[in-house]
């Protein structure tokens, strides 16, 4: 099946430290990109404030950075320190400086993850750690301790915004990307950027009749030769000038036939090579990247995820340090920019995230963009009713995000306090009446006991919000009376048919593939801005671990 992925890519829900240790084999990954959450908007002093370590551990919730010095981070710190490695000595030095602060917690949490990422990299592999300048110097020392300082390659500065107002300091407009390799035998595919107009005007100042810019290049080298490159060409004795031709006379004839040799009018002047600008690769990529803009509000790829990075940024990293068919791993994959880029560029991929909201975003993004070509499997999500009940008991927020993700909806948020009362999720679909017009579906998720008036309450919220459809997602099986109440609210008419105005879906039904009945006229709802479809199919892929 030429051009079709036969490898099932992997998307894990869970703590990346556990996933790495339990599921990712030694030296199985070609490229790691990670953008770990960091509270860059916090007051600087807060990050360095010491805590007593007694606060309860909390997982990283969607869009929030919750690194805290608590019992979990303290345990991770002591576990590494007890090993007596270079990393242990580094962490002890950090603790002497930072104490039991949130910054120390961040570093203690990152340290074992960096160890695992180094383990899973192939000898030819590379790692790119995307971070905030507030923490980049600490992270660089952690990476030095794990990878070895000799395997540091670059500190890339990405200008992520053009201007930023900041009191009493220079405006913070850049991120740092630390580039490390596993060994000297790493994959490297040089990238180039276009020449600037000023460079072209200065160095490619000749223009041929077709309007192509070219520069004069030398056709000879210093010193004489006795072979083909020392022979005369078109009456020019290059040896007599103490030089030799850069290529044999036969190749000079070929260049001349292609119009790539310039012969000056001055008698006796040496011919020159015509080096055309449009045939040159460009400027070798440097370590300051100012040519990739952040995502603006109207960007086609924008998924409304606060830490989303532009695909061009990930494309550049993936193309520089991997080849088609290689495995790309992102242990903090958020809304899935890295795995989407990897998919489009024909790489295999593994994504990990600790929130069901992120997993839902990624699933929809990949399905919208690549359809079945993405060929991925989600591991760690509930696959049975018992799994779902356990998730609901452990974390109501995650349960809601998981259930909403199954139907392509997103957790409801509002800037107005109380504005989303009675609404757990929303999705929108095109009405077909006029361009850009949408209707709304509101959702209520009940992971516990259902009340007799839940359906009527949903209808009241639907009417208040002027939504087309209201959906109740329930763990429990609704009563016959609740089903009858839902049916009594009638149908919503559209150009594509009529749909129940109030619907009830149980978690068991969702697990068996049942979905909301509404017009999917756009190929999917537009709650999460649909990613642009990619016509190009992914490159053929093989099994990740050779199984």
PDB file of N, CA, C and O in Angstrom, residues 358-383:
ATOM      1  N   UNK A 358      -6.724  17.336  26.407  1.00  0.00           N
ATOM      2  CA  UNK A 358      -5.699  17.335  25.368  1.00  0.00           C
ATOM      3  C   UNK A 358      -5.868  16.138  24.438  1.00  0.00           C
ATOM      4  O   UNK A 358      -5.764  16.268  23.206  1.00  0.00           O
ATOM      5  N   UNK A 359      -6.147  14.968  24.992  1.00  0.00           N
ATOM      6  CA  UNK A 359      -6.321  13.775  24.168  1.00  0.00           C
ATOM      7  C   UNK A 359      -7.486  13.975  23.200  1.00  0.00           C
ATOM      8  O   UNK A 359      -7.408  13.608  22.018  1.00  0.00           O
ATOM      9  N   UNK A 360      -8.574  14.571  23.683  1.00  0.00           N
ATOM     10  CA  UNK A 360      -9.716  14.838  22.809  1.00  0.00           C
ATOM     11  C   UNK A 360      -9.379  15.817  21.700  1.00  0.00           C
ATOM     12  O   UNK A 360      -9.796  15.645  20.552  1.00  0.00           O
ATOM     13  N   UNK A 361      -8.626  16.874  22.039  1.00  0.00           N
ATOM     14  CA  UNK A 361      -8.200  17.843  21.026  1.00  0.00           C
ATOM     15  C   UNK A 361      -7.359  17.171  19.941  1.00  0.00           C
ATOM     16  O   UNK A 361      -7.546  17.408  18.750  1.00  0.00           O
ATOM     17  N   UNK A 362      -6.423  16.333  20.375  1.00  0.00           N
ATOM     18  CA  UNK A 362      -5.515  15.682  19.422  1.00  0.00           C
ATOM     19  C   UNK A 362      -6.284  14.714  18.533  1.00  0.00           C
ATOM     20  O   UNK A 362      -6.079  14.664  17.312  1.00  0.00           O
ATOM     21  N   UNK A 363      -7.175  13.938  19.139  1.00  0.00           N
ATOM     22  CA  UNK A 363      -7.955  12.977  18.353  1.00  0.00           C
ATOM     23  C   UNK A 363      -8.731  13.696  17.244  1.00  0.00           C
ATOM     24  O   UNK A 363      -8.721  13.271  16.092  1.00  0.00           O
ATOM     25  N   UNK A 364      -9.378  14.792  17.604  1.00  0.00           N
ATOM     26  CA  UNK A 364     -10.165  15.521  16.612  1.00  0.00           C
ATOM     27  C   UNK A 364      -9.271  16.165  15.562  1.00  0.00           C
ATOM     28  O   UNK A 364      -9.565  16.132  14.359  1.00  0.00           O
ATOM     29  N   UNK A 365      -8.170  16.746  16.001  1.00  0.00           N
ATOM     30  CA  UNK A 365      -7.249  17.403  15.062  1.00  0.00           C
ATOM     31  C   UNK A 365      -6.727  16.423  14.017  1.00  0.00           C
ATOM     32  O   UNK A 365      -6.715  16.714  12.818  1.00  0.00           O
ATOM     33  N   UNK A 366      -6.303  15.259  14.465  1.00  0.00           N
ATOM     34  CA  UNK A 366      -5.760  14.273  13.541  1.00  0.00           C
ATOM     35  C   UNK A 366      -6.837  13.717  12.619  1.00  0.00           C
ATOM     36  O   UNK A 366      -6.603  13.506  11.421  1.00  0.00           O
ATOM     37  N   UNK A 367      -8.029  13.478  13.162  1.00  0.00           N
ATOM     38  CA  UNK A 367      -9.116  12.944  12.345  1.00  0.00           C
ATOM     39  C   UNK A 367      -9.562  13.951  11.301  1.00  0.00           C
ATOM     40  O   UNK A 367      -9.781  13.606  10.133  1.00  0.00           O
ATOM     41  N   UNK A 368      -9.691  15.221  11.711  1.00  0.00           N
ATOM     42  CA  UNK A 368     -10.079  16.268  10.757  1.00  0.00           C
ATOM     43  C   UNK A 368      -9.056  16.407   9.639  1.00  0.00           C
ATOM     44  O   UNK A 368      -9.402  16.599   8.475  1.00  0.00           O
ATOM     45  N   UNK A 369      -7.777  16.346   9.999  1.00  0.00           N
ATOM     46  CA  UNK A 369      -6.717  16.658   9.046  1.00  0.00           C
ATOM     47  C   UNK A 369      -6.350  15.479   8.152  1.00  0.00           C
ATOM     48  O   UNK A 369      -6.178  15.632   6.948  1.00  0.00           O
ATOM     49  N   UNK A 370      -6.246  14.288   8.755  1.00  0.00           N
ATOM     50  CA  UNK A 370      -5.702  13.146   8.014  1.00  0.00           C
ATOM     51  C   UNK A 370      -6.670  11.993   7.824  1.00  0.00           C
ATOM     52  O   UNK A 370      -6.359  11.039   7.101  1.00  0.00           O
ATOM     53  N   UNK A 371      -7.818  12.045   8.484  1.00  0.00           N
ATOM     54  CA  UNK A 371      -8.760  10.945   8.368  1.00  0.00           C
ATOM     55  C   UNK A 371      -8.147   9.644   8.870  1.00  0.00           C
ATOM     56  O   UNK A 371      -7.420   9.610   9.855  1.00  0.00           O
ATOM     57  N   UNK A 372      -8.404   8.558   8.158  1.00  0.00           N
ATOM     58  CA  UNK A 372      -7.896   7.252   8.577  1.00  0.00           C
ATOM     59  C   UNK A 372      -6.397   7.107   8.354  1.00  0.00           C
ATOM     60  O   UNK A 372      -5.780   6.183   8.891  1.00  0.00           O
ATOM     61  N   UNK A 373      -5.776   8.004   7.582  1.00  0.00           N
ATOM     62  CA  UNK A 373      -4.335   7.906   7.335  1.00  0.00           C
ATOM     63  C   UNK A 373      -3.525   8.087   8.609  1.00  0.00           C
ATOM     64  O   UNK A 373      -2.389   7.628   8.697  1.00  0.00           O
ATOM     65  N   UNK A 374      -4.099   8.765   9.618  1.00  0.00           N
ATOM     66  CA  UNK A 374      -3.362   8.973  10.866  1.00  0.00           C
ATOM     67  C   UNK A 374      -3.103   7.653  11.586  1.00  0.00           C
ATOM     68  O   UNK A 374      -2.077   7.476  12.215  1.00  0.00           O
ATOM     69  N   UNK A 375      -4.037   6.721  11.522  1.00  0.00           N
ATOM     70  CA  UNK A 375      -3.850   5.348  12.009  1.00  0.00           C
ATOM     71  C   UNK A 375      -3.230   5.318  13.409  1.00  0.00           C
ATOM     72  O   UNK A 375      -2.122   4.834  13.613  1.00  0.00           O
ATOM     73  N   UNK A 376      -3.945   5.873  14.377  1.00  0.00           N
ATOM     74  CA  UNK A 376      -3.401   5.926  15.735  1.00  0.00           C
ATOM     75  C   UNK A 376      -4.331   5.229  16.726  1.00  0.00           C
ATOM     76  O   UNK A 376      -5.518   5.056  16.480  1.00  0.00           O
ATOM     77  N   UNK A 377      -3.745   4.846  17.842  1.00  0.00           N
ATOM     78  CA  UNK A 377      -4.490   4.184  18.912  1.00  0.00           C
ATOM     79  C   UNK A 377      -4.280   4.954  20.201  1.00  0.00           C
ATOM     80  O   UNK A 377      -3.159   5.347  20.518  1.00  0.00           O
ATOM     81  N   UNK A 378      -5.373   5.176  20.936  1.00  0.00           N
ATOM     82  CA  UNK A 378      -5.294   5.851  22.231  1.00  0.00           C
ATOM     83  C   UNK A 378      -5.190   4.789  23.322  1.00  0.00           C
ATOM     84  O   UNK A 378      -6.002   3.867  23.375  1.00  0.00           O
ATOM     85  N   UNK A 379      -4.177   4.925  24.169  1.00  0.00           N
ATOM     86  CA  UNK A 379      -3.941   3.967  25.243  1.00  0.00           C
ATOM     87  C   UNK A 379      -4.077   4.685  26.584  1.00  0.00           C
ATOM     88  O   UNK A 379      -3.524   5.767  26.769  1.00  0.00           O
ATOM     89  N   UNK A 380      -4.831   4.080  27.502  1.00  0.00           N
ATOM     90  CA  UNK A 380      -4.978   4.653  28.832  1.00  0.00           C
ATOM     91  C   UNK A 380      -6.334   5.271  29.096  1.00  0.00           C
ATOM     92  O   UNK A 380      -6.658   5.607  30.234  1.00  0.00           O
ATOM     93  N   UNK A 381      -7.155   5.407  28.053  1.00  0.00           N
ATOM     94  CA  UNK A 381      -8.500   5.931  28.245  1.00  0.00           C
ATOM     95  C   UNK A 381      -9.435   4.802  28.683  1.00  0.00           C
ATOM     96  O   UNK A 381      -9.164   3.624  28.439  1.00  0.00           O
ATOM     97  N   UNK A 382     -10.567   5.149  29.308  1.00  0.00           N
ATOM     98  CA  UNK A 382     -11.539   4.117  29.666  1.00  0.00           C
ATOM     99  C   UNK A 382     -12.020   3.338  28.437  1.00  0.00           C
ATOM    100  O   UNK A 382     -12.319   3.939  27.403  1.00  0.00           O
ATOM    101  N   UNK A 383     -12.069   2.024  28.569  1.00  0.00           N
ATOM    102  CA  UNK A 383     -12.567   1.184  27.478  1.00  0.00           C
ATOM    103  C   UNK A 383     -13.752   0.349  27.936  1.00  0.00           C
ATOM    104  O   UNK A 383     -14.300  -0.427  27.161  1.00  0.00           O
TER     105      UNK A 383
END
